[in-house]
XYZ file of C-alpha atoms in Angstrom:
352
model
C -50.717 39.764 65.387
C -50.911 37.108 68.101
C -49.230 37.402 71.479
C -46.622 34.822 70.440
C -45.909 36.702 67.231
C -45.555 39.991 69.107
C -43.173 38.416 71.625
C -41.137 36.800 68.860
C -40.921 40.004 66.822
C -39.686 42.033 69.777
C -37.275 39.351 70.933
C -35.639 39.015 67.512
C -35.306 42.804 67.228
C -33.684 43.117 70.660
C -31.469 40.048 70.223
C -30.032 41.650 67.080
C -28.454 44.440 69.160
C -24.990 43.267 70.342
C -24.919 44.115 74.048
C -22.474 41.682 75.623
C -20.955 42.978 78.845
C -17.234 42.653 79.497
C -15.564 41.342 82.632
C -12.973 43.479 84.402
C -13.911 46.908 83.047
C -13.617 49.906 85.332
C -16.619 51.723 83.852
C -20.364 51.037 83.814
C -21.601 50.087 81.311
C -18.681 47.939 80.255
C -19.534 47.992 76.535
C -20.989 50.577 74.106
C -23.615 48.146 72.805
C -25.530 48.497 76.044
C -26.003 52.194 75.322
C -27.500 51.218 71.942
C -29.886 48.850 73.695
C -30.946 51.459 76.250
C -31.612 54.066 73.547
C -33.711 51.630 71.529
C -35.769 50.687 74.579
C -36.269 54.326 75.531
C -37.708 55.007 72.066
C -40.006 51.991 72.312
C -41.190 52.974 75.806
C -41.901 56.523 74.653
C -43.926 55.136 71.753
C -45.995 53.111 74.228
C -46.672 56.258 76.276
C -44.467 55.824 79.327
C -43.272 59.000 81.022
C -40.316 60.187 83.099
C -38.004 58.261 80.783
C -34.348 58.715 81.610
C -31.054 57.009 80.830
C -28.605 57.714 83.626
C -24.881 58.297 83.281
C -24.469 54.594 84.075
C -26.897 53.479 81.341
C -29.727 52.614 83.739
C -33.012 53.236 81.918
C -36.022 54.070 84.079
C -39.582 55.060 83.267
C -43.145 55.091 84.576
C -46.527 53.962 83.328
C -49.012 56.292 85.102
C -51.863 54.692 87.023
C -55.272 54.607 85.348
C -57.436 53.657 88.328
C -60.756 55.474 88.687
C -61.165 58.206 91.250
C -61.896 56.877 94.697
C -60.237 53.513 94.064
C -58.447 52.071 97.080
C -54.701 52.777 97.118
C -52.489 50.137 95.514
C -48.706 49.773 95.841
C -46.227 51.135 93.342
C -44.779 48.110 91.564
C -41.525 47.789 89.632
C -40.530 45.575 86.702
C -36.827 44.958 86.096
C -34.654 43.289 83.465
C -31.014 43.540 82.476
C -29.975 44.574 78.975
C -26.586 42.893 78.691
C -25.846 39.362 77.534
C -23.016 37.092 78.596
C -19.659 37.109 76.800
C -18.379 33.552 76.253
C -15.772 34.389 73.604
C -18.146 33.735 70.721
C -19.346 36.161 68.070
C -21.253 39.213 69.281
C -23.436 39.027 66.164
C -26.574 36.969 66.846
C -28.241 35.067 64.015
C -31.467 33.624 65.461
C -33.407 30.819 63.841
C -36.767 29.270 64.635
C -37.303 25.522 64.919
C -40.998 25.069 64.162
C -42.971 22.402 66.027
C -39.962 20.739 67.652
C -40.477 16.973 67.653
C -37.656 15.881 69.926
C -34.081 14.803 69.382
C -30.905 16.800 68.924
C -31.312 20.288 67.450
C -29.043 21.167 64.531
C -27.848 24.754 64.966
C -25.263 24.932 62.197
C -24.971 22.362 59.404
C -21.694 23.749 58.073
C -19.991 23.642 61.466
C -21.956 20.598 62.702
C -23.066 22.330 65.901
C -25.934 20.711 67.797
C -27.850 21.128 71.030
C -27.816 17.531 72.234
C -30.599 16.038 74.298
C -28.006 13.960 76.154
C -26.463 17.207 77.425
C -29.731 19.199 77.708
C -32.544 16.794 78.667
C -34.763 19.800 79.402
C -35.437 19.878 75.636
C -37.885 17.015 76.157
C -40.221 19.396 77.991
C -40.723 21.485 74.838
C -41.763 18.882 72.274
C -44.463 20.447 70.119
C -43.226 23.985 70.771
C -41.434 26.408 68.485
C -37.835 26.924 69.633
C -35.695 29.976 68.981
C -31.972 29.201 68.862
C -28.760 30.805 67.705
C -26.789 29.383 64.783
C -24.160 28.119 67.209
C -21.649 30.888 66.504
C -22.931 33.081 69.355
C -25.073 32.919 72.433
C -28.721 33.609 71.635
C -28.967 36.292 74.285
C -32.343 35.111 75.598
C -30.743 35.866 78.969
C -31.987 38.507 79.175
C -33.475 39.717 75.889
C -36.412 37.313 76.370
C -37.244 39.134 79.602
C -36.903 42.517 77.913
C -39.341 41.402 75.221
C -41.732 40.027 77.872
C -41.818 43.291 79.805
C -42.332 45.362 76.678
C -45.187 43.175 75.421
C -46.756 43.178 78.895
C -46.720 46.976 78.914
C -48.096 47.072 75.386
C -50.921 44.691 76.328
C -51.876 46.619 79.475
C -52.011 49.883 77.547
C -53.848 48.635 74.446
C -56.442 46.722 76.471
C -56.736 49.547 79.014
C -56.323 47.180 81.938
C -56.641 48.918 85.317
C -53.353 49.311 87.173
C -51.497 51.423 89.691
C -48.162 53.121 89.115
C -45.815 50.757 87.270
C -42.134 51.630 87.151
C -39.666 49.927 84.827
C -35.893 49.669 85.054
C -33.496 48.200 82.525
C -29.978 47.825 83.903
C -26.560 47.075 82.384
C -23.723 44.717 83.324
C -25.706 42.121 85.271
C -23.604 39.334 83.772
C -20.407 40.783 85.216
C -21.467 41.323 88.794
C -24.680 43.362 89.028
C -22.735 46.598 88.740
C -25.614 48.200 86.855
C -28.254 47.665 89.498
C -25.890 48.990 92.154
C -25.757 52.221 90.158
C -29.536 52.724 90.245
C -30.921 55.992 91.528
C -33.842 54.668 93.578
C -35.474 58.098 93.699
C -36.349 57.303 90.064
C -37.762 53.921 91.115
C -39.988 54.574 94.183
C -41.651 51.172 94.413
C -42.827 49.063 97.329
C -41.635 45.894 95.618
C -40.361 44.871 92.200
C -40.186 41.805 89.997
C -37.202 40.749 87.935
C -37.507 38.437 84.954
C -34.205 36.611 84.449
C -35.000 32.890 84.214
C -35.902 30.035 83.918
C -38.813 27.711 83.014
C -42.406 28.577 82.206
C -44.407 29.209 85.365
C -41.395 29.170 87.686
C -41.259 31.626 90.579
C -37.970 32.362 92.343
C -38.187 34.389 95.546
C -34.943 33.381 97.194
C -31.431 33.578 95.861
C -27.911 32.787 96.818
C -25.813 35.063 98.941
C -23.216 35.778 96.290
C -19.628 36.933 96.290
C -16.442 36.697 94.294
C -12.827 36.061 95.195
C -9.827 36.998 93.085
C -6.416 35.606 94.008
C -3.247 37.068 92.480
C -0.053 35.027 92.745
C 3.347 36.415 91.841
C 5.994 33.735 91.586
C 9.747 33.769 91.001
C 10.963 33.082 87.491
C 14.127 31.164 86.664
C 15.557 29.256 83.736
C 14.688 25.563 84.217
C 18.368 24.605 83.949
C 19.149 26.629 87.056
C 15.771 26.661 88.746
C 16.415 24.439 91.758
C 15.663 26.282 95.036
C 14.929 29.409 92.990
C 11.844 28.920 90.827
C 8.409 29.491 92.377
C 5.825 28.360 89.855
C 2.639 30.471 90.276
C 0.558 27.926 88.353
C 1.375 25.229 90.896
C 0.591 27.558 93.779
C -2.792 28.236 92.145
C -3.431 24.491 91.852
C -2.514 23.986 95.518
C -5.013 26.674 96.540
C -7.769 25.123 94.443
C -7.083 21.706 95.936
C -7.897 23.097 99.388
C -11.572 23.247 98.408
C -14.105 20.424 98.671
C -14.657 19.001 95.183
C -18.156 17.943 96.201
C -19.127 21.581 96.897
C -18.907 22.659 93.270
C -21.795 23.438 90.873
C -21.548 20.052 89.154
C -22.222 18.323 92.497
C -24.797 20.643 94.073
C -28.439 21.531 93.483
C -31.295 23.558 94.921
C -30.198 25.685 97.854
C -26.858 23.883 98.315
C -23.936 26.286 98.256
C -20.733 25.977 96.264
C -17.289 27.394 95.564
C -16.798 27.624 91.808
C -13.322 28.191 90.379
C -14.361 29.631 87.022
C -11.086 31.064 85.731
C -7.365 30.345 86.008
C -4.907 32.466 84.046
C -1.190 31.835 84.381
C 2.221 32.496 82.899
C 5.738 31.825 84.256
C 5.689 34.887 86.534
C 2.131 35.256 87.779
C -1.269 33.599 88.007
C -4.791 34.691 88.851
C -7.639 32.566 90.154
C -11.244 33.800 89.958
C -13.831 32.184 92.213
C -17.579 32.558 92.629
C -18.971 31.961 96.132
C -22.628 31.031 96.606
C -24.820 29.863 99.491
C -28.443 30.505 100.453
C -27.497 30.265 104.120
C -25.705 33.402 105.293
C -23.569 31.631 107.911
C -22.435 28.992 105.425
C -21.694 31.720 102.889
C -19.450 33.520 105.376
C -17.764 30.178 106.205
C -16.927 29.689 102.525
C -15.256 33.097 102.426
C -13.260 32.190 105.529
C -12.213 28.895 103.919
C -10.800 30.717 100.910
C -8.961 33.180 103.148
C -7.531 30.309 105.218
C -6.359 28.512 102.079
C -4.536 31.627 100.937
C -2.856 32.076 104.336
C -1.818 28.405 104.347
C -0.223 28.726 100.904
C 1.584 31.886 101.978
C 3.275 29.829 104.680
C 4.102 27.025 102.263
C 5.426 29.455 99.633
C 7.074 32.306 101.560
C 8.801 33.694 98.453
C 5.563 33.945 96.496
C 3.415 37.041 96.801
C -0.240 36.063 97.170
C -3.035 38.631 97.334
C -6.718 37.953 97.976
C -9.660 40.234 97.199
C -13.173 39.173 98.230
C -16.287 41.105 97.232
C -19.896 40.658 98.298
C -22.213 40.970 95.298
C -25.758 40.440 96.562
C -27.712 38.824 99.378
C -30.530 36.313 99.579
C -33.789 38.057 98.690
C -35.678 35.772 101.073
C -33.866 37.338 104.018
C -35.678 40.592 103.230
C -39.172 39.057 103.209
C -41.382 40.028 106.147
C -45.056 39.649 107.024
C -45.572 43.151 105.618
C -44.077 42.570 102.172
C -44.580 38.861 101.554
C -47.710 39.772 99.613
C -45.347 40.431 96.689
C -44.771 36.676 96.417
C -48.437 35.839 96.966
C -49.390 38.144 94.074
C -47.113 36.180 91.729
C -48.733 32.862 92.548
C -52.197 34.382 92.162
C -51.218 35.797 88.749
C -49.991 32.368 87.627
C -53.298 30.815 88.712
C -55.242 33.412 86.705
C -52.987 32.804 83.672
C -53.542 29.064 83.910
C-alpha cells in the first residue's frame, strides 16, 4: 500500500467517528464522541508499539515511542507531536460521508447532486492550486472533519513509517487533545508530566509545505444584556430592547478590523454570534492580534464600549466577561529553542 493510500485509509476511518465538540459545555470533553476517538487512537497506538499510553479524565491521550538510537549516540531532545481530535460543529450533520474526486481538473466541485451543493471556485480560489490532485470532500451535509482528522492521520502514518522502516529517532511523545474548536480547553487540561518534551509540533493547518511558528494572541468576550420588556402599545419610556443595545455595542467597533478586511498578522475583533429575544441578548466576540499591546488595546476597546452603553442605557443590565485563550507562540522563541523552527525547514528541504 502506498503512502497516499495509507494516509487516505486512516483519514477515512478517523473521519467516520463523529467527534464534534460543543460550545458552552461545562465539562471536558464536551461530547462523548471524543472519548470514542481517543479509545480508537489508543488501540492503534498500542498496535504500533507505543508505550505509556493513557487517556486522562479529560480525554487527553498521551503516549511515547521509545528512542532507538545506538549506544553512545549524542543526546537528542525529546520531541512532541500534537493534534486535536474534535471537529467543528456548524449545525450540520455529525455523520460524515466522505467522497474522493479523482484527478481534479478544475472548476466547481459537485458535493451533492440531489441537494445541488457545490464548492465553488469563485468562493474558494485555492482549489486552482490542486488541479491534477485527488480531493477528499464531504457530501455537503456535514463538515469533512479534515480539521483535524487529516493531522491525526498524518501523525499516525508518520509513526507507522518510522517504526516499520526502523528510522533512528530519540524519544517521541504524542498527545491528542479534545475541544480545541471550542477554546483549547483540552490542551489546558494536559498533564505535562506525561509530555516531558523540549519542544513540540502541532499539525492543524493549512497548505502543503506551510510552516506556522507564530500565532495570534487570542481571547474571547461574552456580553450579556438584560433589557426591560413591555407591550409595544405601552412601551414608550419603558421598553429597553436588548437587541438594539447589542447592535449599538457592535457599532462601536471598527468595521475595517474584522476578519473579512484583515490578513497576515493584522488583528481583528470578530463578532461571531448574536442571540436575542425580547428580554435579553448575548454577543460573542473573538479577539485576535499578533502584537500583545494591540491585543490588550482591543480588550480595552470592548470594555469601554460596554461602559459607554451602560451610561446610555442605565436601565439595562450589561455584563462583560473576557477570557484569554492563548498567546503568540513567537513570543516564547529564544536563541536556545529556535532550533525547533530550523528543524522544520530542514525537514521540508529533505522532503523536497
